[in-house]
Short mmCIF file of C-alpha atoms in Angstrom, two decimals:
data_model
loop_
_atom_site.label_atom_id
_atom_site.label_comp_id
_atom_site.label_asym_id
_atom_site.label_seq_id
_atom_site.Cartn_x
_atom_site.Cartn_y
_atom_site.Cartn_z
CA UNK D 1 10.50 58.36 -20.94
CA UNK D 2 9.86 56.72 -17.56
CA UNK D 3 6.96 54.73 -19.03
CA UNK D 4 9.13 53.71 -21.98
CA UNK D 5 11.95 52.58 -19.66
CA UNK D 6 9.50 50.58 -17.57
CA UNK D 7 8.08 48.87 -20.66
CA UNK D 8 11.57 48.06 -21.96
CA UNK D 9 12.54 46.52 -18.61
CA UNK D 10 9.40 44.38 -18.47
CA UNK D 11 9.78 43.13 -22.05
CA UNK D 12 13.51 42.57 -21.58
CA UNK D 13 12.89 40.50 -18.44
CA UNK D 14 10.25 38.44 -20.23
CA UNK D 15 12.57 37.73 -23.16
CA UNK D 16 15.37 36.78 -20.75
CA UNK D 17 13.08 34.34 -18.91
CA UNK D 18 11.86 32.87 -22.21
CA UNK D 19 15.42 32.27 -23.43
CA UNK D 20 16.49 30.81 -20.09
CA UNK D 21 13.54 28.41 -20.04
CA UNK D 22 14.29 27.14 -23.55
CA UNK D 23 17.99 26.70 -22.74
CA UNK D 24 17.28 24.86 -19.49
CA UNK D 25 14.68 22.63 -21.14
CA UNK D 26 17.20 21.58 -23.80
CA UNK D 27 19.86 21.11 -21.11
CA UNK D 28 17.51 18.93 -19.05
CA UNK D 29 16.68 16.74 -22.06
CA UNK D 30 20.38 16.15 -22.71
CA UNK D 31 21.04 15.38 -19.04
CA UNK D 32 18.17 12.87 -18.91
CA UNK D 33 19.36 11.15 -22.09
CA UNK D 34 22.88 10.87 -20.65
CA UNK D 35 21.56 9.76 -17.26
CA UNK D 36 23.65 12.43 -15.54
CA UNK D 37 21.96 12.97 -12.16
CA UNK D 38 24.36 15.76 -11.20
CA UNK D 39 23.45 17.74 -14.31
CA UNK D 40 19.74 17.09 -13.71
CA UNK D 41 20.11 18.47 -10.17
CA UNK D 42 21.83 21.63 -11.45
CA UNK D 43 19.10 22.19 -14.04
CA UNK D 44 16.40 21.65 -11.41
CA UNK D 45 18.02 24.25 -9.14
CA UNK D 46 18.24 26.70 -12.06
CA UNK D 47 14.56 26.11 -12.88
CA UNK D 48 13.63 26.85 -9.25
CA UNK D 49 15.45 30.20 -9.47
CA UNK D 50 13.72 30.88 -12.78
CA UNK D 51 10.36 30.20 -11.13
CA UNK D 52 11.11 32.88 -8.51
CA UNK D 53 11.89 35.43 -11.24
CA UNK D 54 8.66 34.50 -13.01
CA UNK D 55 6.76 35.00 -9.74
CA UNK D 56 8.25 38.51 -9.47
CA UNK D 57 7.12 39.23 -13.03
CA UNK D 58 3.60 38.03 -12.18
CA UNK D 59 3.53 40.46 -9.26
CA UNK D 60 4.62 43.33 -11.52
CA UNK D 61 1.79 42.46 -13.90
CA UNK D 62 -0.66 43.17 -11.06
CA UNK D 63 0.86 46.59 -10.41
CA UNK D 64 -1.02 48.68 -12.95
CA UNK D 65 -2.14 51.59 -10.76
CA UNK D 66 -1.24 55.17 -11.76
CA UNK D 67 1.50 55.43 -9.11
CA UNK D 68 2.44 51.80 -8.50
CA UNK D 69 5.86 52.33 -10.07
CA UNK D 70 6.62 55.31 -7.78
CA UNK D 71 8.78 55.46 -4.70
CA UNK D 72 6.89 55.08 -1.41
CA UNK D 73 6.61 57.25 1.70
CA UNK D 74 6.03 54.90 4.63
CA UNK D 75 4.90 56.06 8.09
CA UNK D 76 4.76 53.69 11.06
CA UNK D 77 2.76 54.79 14.13
CA UNK D 78 2.82 53.05 17.51
CA UNK D 79 -0.61 52.41 18.99
CA UNK D 80 -1.67 52.81 22.61
CA UNK D 81 0.45 50.84 25.04
CA UNK D 82 3.54 52.87 25.84
CA UNK D 83 6.88 51.12 25.52
CA UNK D 84 5.32 47.86 24.26
CA UNK D 85 3.71 49.56 21.26
CA UNK D 86 6.80 51.70 20.57
CA UNK D 87 9.00 48.60 20.53
CA UNK D 88 6.57 46.88 18.14
CA UNK D 89 6.65 49.90 15.81
CA UNK D 90 10.46 49.69 15.75
CA UNK D 91 10.25 45.97 14.93
CA UNK D 92 7.99 46.77 11.96
CA UNK D 93 10.43 49.49 10.90
CA UNK D 94 13.27 46.95 10.88
CA UNK D 95 11.10 44.48 8.93
CA UNK D 96 10.53 47.03 6.16
CA UNK D 97 14.20 48.02 6.17
CA UNK D 98 15.25 44.38 5.72
CA UNK D 99 12.63 43.90 2.99
CA UNK D 100 13.97 46.95 1.15
CA UNK D 101 17.51 45.56 1.34
CA UNK D 102 16.35 42.22 -0.06
CA UNK D 103 14.66 44.01 -2.98
CA UNK D 104 17.70 46.18 -3.69
CA UNK D 105 15.84 49.34 -2.69
CA UNK D 106 17.07 52.22 -0.56
CA UNK D 107 15.41 53.03 2.76
CA UNK D 108 15.89 56.58 4.06
CA UNK D 109 14.44 57.67 7.42
CA UNK D 110 13.12 61.21 6.97
CA UNK D 111 11.67 61.87 10.43
CA UNK D 112 11.56 59.93 13.69
CA UNK D 113 10.02 60.39 17.13
CA UNK D 114 11.69 58.02 19.61
CA UNK D 115 9.70 56.21 22.29
CA UNK D 116 9.92 57.17 25.96
CA UNK D 117 11.95 54.14 27.03
CA UNK D 118 12.52 52.14 23.85
CA UNK D 119 11.32 51.86 20.28
CA UNK D 120 9.72 54.64 18.23
CA UNK D 121 6.38 56.43 18.50
CA UNK D 122 6.38 57.54 14.86
CA UNK D 123 8.77 57.25 11.94
CA UNK D 124 8.52 58.36 8.30
CA UNK D 125 10.79 56.86 5.66
CA UNK D 126 11.27 57.15 1.91
CA UNK D 127 11.64 53.84 0.08
CA UNK D 128 13.23 54.23 -3.36
CA UNK D 129 13.05 51.45 -5.90
CA UNK D 130 11.02 49.97 -8.77
CA UNK D 131 7.34 49.58 -7.81
CA UNK D 132 8.05 50.49 -4.17
CA UNK D 133 4.59 52.01 -3.67
CA UNK D 134 2.77 49.30 -5.62
CA UNK D 135 4.29 46.63 -3.40
CA UNK D 136 4.21 48.38 -0.03
CA UNK D 137 0.59 49.53 -0.32
CA UNK D 138 -0.24 45.95 0.75
CA UNK D 139 1.19 46.83 4.18
CA UNK D 140 -1.17 49.74 4.85
CA UNK D 141 -3.22 49.07 7.96
CA UNK D 142 -3.01 47.99 11.59
CA UNK D 143 -0.54 45.26 12.59
CA UNK D 144 -1.13 43.26 15.81
CA UNK D 145 1.57 41.56 17.88
CA UNK D 146 1.08 38.89 20.57
CA UNK D 147 4.16 37.94 22.60
CA UNK D 148 5.68 37.52 26.06
CA UNK D 149 6.71 41.06 26.89
CA UNK D 150 10.44 41.64 27.41
CA UNK D 151 9.46 44.70 29.45
CA UNK D 152 7.25 42.77 31.92
CA UNK D 153 9.08 41.38 34.95
CA UNK D 154 6.29 38.83 35.38
CA UNK D 155 6.74 37.54 31.78
CA UNK D 156 3.08 38.00 30.91
CA UNK D 157 1.68 37.85 27.41
CA UNK D 158 0.92 41.24 25.85
CA UNK D 159 -0.88 42.42 22.72
CA UNK D 160 0.47 45.48 20.93
CA UNK D 161 -0.66 47.45 17.90
CA UNK D 162 1.06 49.65 15.32
CA UNK D 163 -0.14 51.06 12.02
CA UNK D 164 1.53 51.52 8.65
CA UNK D 165 0.52 54.27 6.20
CA UNK D 166 1.89 54.24 2.65
CA UNK D 167 1.58 56.98 0.02
CA UNK D 168 3.40 57.42 -3.31
CA UNK D 169 6.17 59.96 -3.71
CA UNK D 170 4.79 62.59 -6.06
CA UNK D 171 7.10 64.01 -8.70
CA UNK D 172 7.62 67.76 -8.98
CA UNK D 173 5.66 67.94 -12.24
CA UNK D 174 2.32 67.28 -10.47
CA UNK D 175 0.32 70.48 -10.08
CA UNK D 176 -0.56 70.95 -6.40
CA UNK D 177 -1.25 74.53 -5.37
CA UNK D 178 0.12 75.37 -1.93
CA UNK D 179 -0.37 78.93 -0.71
CA UNK D 180 2.23 80.38 1.64
CA UNK D 181 -0.59 81.91 3.70
CA UNK D 182 -1.91 78.39 4.38
CA UNK D 183 1.36 77.24 5.96
CA UNK D 184 2.87 77.49 9.40
CA UNK D 185 6.58 76.66 9.31
CA UNK D 186 8.42 75.90 12.54
CA UNK D 187 12.09 75.11 13.02
CA UNK D 188 13.59 73.18 15.92
CA UNK D 189 16.69 71.23 16.86
CA UNK D 190 17.07 67.70 15.53
CA UNK D 191 16.70 64.81 17.98
CA UNK D 192 19.51 62.69 16.51
CA UNK D 193 22.57 61.32 18.24
CA UNK D 194 24.35 64.65 17.94
CA UNK D 195 27.66 65.52 16.41
CA UNK D 196 29.04 68.51 14.63
CA UNK D 197 26.26 70.94 13.70
CA UNK D 198 23.39 68.48 14.44
CA UNK D 199 21.50 69.41 17.65
CA UNK D 200 23.33 72.78 17.71
CA UNK D 201 21.16 74.70 15.24
CA UNK D 202 17.46 74.74 14.40
CA UNK D 203 17.92 72.64 11.26
CA UNK D 204 14.79 70.47 11.61
CA UNK D 205 11.63 71.75 9.91
CA UNK D 206 7.95 71.18 10.68
CA UNK D 207 5.28 72.39 8.25
CA UNK D 208 1.58 72.59 9.16
CA UNK D 209 -0.97 72.96 6.35
CA UNK D 210 -3.65 74.98 8.12
CA UNK D 211 -6.69 74.24 5.87
CA UNK D 212 -6.28 70.46 6.18
CA UNK D 213 -4.38 70.15 9.47
CA UNK D 214 -1.70 68.00 7.80
CA UNK D 215 1.63 68.17 9.64
CA UNK D 216 4.92 67.00 8.10
CA UNK D 217 8.45 67.27 9.40
CA UNK D 218 11.98 66.42 8.35
CA UNK D 219 15.23 66.39 10.30
CA UNK D 220 17.36 64.07 8.18
CA UNK D 221 19.64 66.69 6.63
CA UNK D 222 22.02 69.04 8.43
CA UNK D 223 20.80 71.91 6.28
CA UNK D 224 17.52 73.60 7.19
CA UNK D 225 17.02 74.41 3.50
CA UNK D 226 17.28 70.74 2.49
CA UNK D 227 14.97 69.65 5.32
CA UNK D 228 12.46 72.31 4.28
CA UNK D 229 12.57 71.11 0.65
CA UNK D 230 11.99 67.50 1.67
CA UNK D 231 9.18 68.47 4.05
CA UNK D 232 7.50 70.36 1.19
CA UNK D 233 7.84 67.26 -0.98
CA UNK D 234 6.17 65.08 1.65
CA UNK D 235 3.43 67.69 2.15
CA UNK D 236 2.84 67.81 -1.59
CA UNK D 237 2.51 64.02 -1.68
CA UNK D 238 0.06 64.05 1.22
CA UNK D 239 -2.05 66.81 -0.35
CA UNK D 240 -2.08 64.95 -3.66
CA UNK D 241 -3.16 61.79 -1.88
CA UNK D 242 -5.91 63.76 -0.09
CA UNK D 243 -7.06 65.15 -3.44
CA UNK D 244 -7.18 61.68 -4.96
CA UNK D 245 -9.00 60.43 -1.87
CA UNK D 246 -11.78 62.95 -2.28
CA UNK D 247 -12.17 62.06 -5.94
CA UNK D 248 -12.66 58.36 -5.27
CA UNK D 249 -14.42 58.67 -1.90
CA UNK D 250 -17.68 57.43 -3.42
CA UNK D 251 -16.01 54.19 -4.54
CA UNK D 252 -13.28 53.33 -2.10
CA UNK D 253 -11.43 55.09 0.69
CA UNK D 254 -7.68 55.01 0.61
CA UNK D 255 -7.57 53.97 4.25
CA UNK D 256 -10.57 51.65 4.23
CA UNK D 257 -8.50 48.88 5.80
CA UNK D 258 -7.03 50.98 8.57
CA UNK D 259 -9.19 52.54 11.30
CA UNK D 260 -8.29 52.92 14.98
CA UNK D 261 -4.96 51.37 15.98
CA UNK D 262 -6.59 48.82 18.26
CA UNK D 263 -8.66 45.63 18.40
CA UNK D 264 -10.93 44.81 15.46
CA UNK D 265 -9.06 46.83 12.83
CA UNK D 266 -5.90 44.80 12.26
CA UNK D 267 -4.97 43.53 8.80
CA UNK D 268 -2.35 41.10 10.05
CA UNK D 269 -1.57 39.27 13.30
CA UNK D 270 1.91 38.27 14.42
CA UNK D 271 1.79 35.65 17.19
CA UNK D 272 5.08 34.80 18.93
CA UNK D 273 3.54 32.93 21.89
CA UNK D 274 2.02 30.43 22.75
CA UNK D 275 2.59 29.35 19.11
CA UNK D 276 4.26 31.02 16.13
CA UNK D 277 2.08 32.27 13.31
CA UNK D 278 1.76 35.30 11.04
CA UNK D 279 -1.64 35.55 9.36
CA UNK D 280 -3.10 38.16 7.03
CA UNK D 281 -6.76 38.57 7.93
CA UNK D 282 -7.71 39.89 4.47
CA UNK D 283 -6.28 37.10 2.34
CA UNK D 284 -6.01 34.30 4.97
CA UNK D 285 -2.41 33.73 3.89
CA UNK D 286 -0.35 32.52 6.85
CA UNK D 287 3.06 31.14 7.76
CA UNK D 288 4.66 29.72 10.88
CA UNK D 289 8.10 31.10 10.02
CA UNK D 290 7.80 34.22 12.16
CA UNK D 291 11.55 34.83 12.25
CA UNK D 292 11.79 34.99 8.45
CA UNK D 293 8.85 37.40 8.23
CA UNK D 294 10.35 39.75 10.81
CA UNK D 295 13.59 39.58 8.82
CA UNK D 296 11.83 41.05 5.80
CA UNK D 297 10.41 38.03 3.92
CA UNK D 298 6.97 39.53 3.31
CA UNK D 299 6.75 39.03 -0.47
CA UNK D 300 4.27 36.10 -0.15
CA UNK D 301 1.94 38.37 1.86
CA UNK D 302 2.27 41.13 -0.74
CA UNK D 303 1.52 38.77 -3.64
CA UNK D 304 -1.46 37.27 -1.79
CA UNK D 305 -2.80 40.79 -1.18
CA UNK D 306 -2.41 41.83 -4.83
CA UNK D 307 -4.18 38.65 -5.98
CA UNK D 308 -6.95 39.24 -3.43
CA UNK D 309 -7.32 42.89 -4.44
CA UNK D 310 -7.59 41.92 -8.12
CA UNK D 311 -10.31 39.41 -7.23
CA UNK D 312 -12.18 42.07 -5.24
CA UNK D 313 -12.10 44.49 -8.19
CA UNK D 314 -13.26 41.79 -10.60
CA UNK D 315 -16.20 41.01 -8.32
CA UNK D 316 -17.08 44.71 -8.16
CA UNK D 317 -17.19 45.29 -11.92
CA UNK D 318 -18.83 41.96 -12.77
CA UNK D 319 -22.50 42.57 -13.75
#
């Protein structure tokens, strides 16, 4: 039923765009014949909006992976560098939150480890929306920031690193065997702002999968039972991803673009000083509008990545 709904939405959008284009074309012809510049301007603006919708449809056409239509579990890690790196990780978190808002998706923080002085050391969030994983998988890797540090009294330029991991949310109907004997479950008090019940009981849950060493945690809900259920869901997704990773290890590693959170492994550079530039080192797509990018306008980078990835696959299968 989900596949059927997705197909209906895609076909419905295409038919809507087709009808709109025909209507606007006829409208433009009439405006040109009448010499009405105001009408021509309105039609041109409508065509520009139509072009954006068509671009979104083109992106969806590239999302044909088995889980591209799924929700996404996003984890941002601060690299070495103390407060600088933690602040950069929080900036990336805000960028993805703003992007989710622009796309009409929901962004739920499931677990967070605050930085020592500012920012976050690690944060895991669930992004719910159409093709969330298919789009956000373009962000997986190390992100590098160059700026004048607001934490340096001498106003020196600093370089910071943070990484982004993205995995699909796995539905409950996927068969992943998890033995109770393989788990260590710890409870602890949430590290939120406090309030009634929060921070007063051991409601947060941390689950360690002993055979693989995978650790997941959740402290979003006030109920330990709900946090435990969500932690199990994240663990299931991570184990499924690990299973898929092993199956395709001979062809391509899921984290082939990531590596150590440091020099030489970044997928994208964000330069605030001495000039302003954001450049993706895989696709060479770049923009000088740093403020817009940090406010969530990353769709051009995502589309450039999907185009580049398609080209890479075509080159691999070409005899």
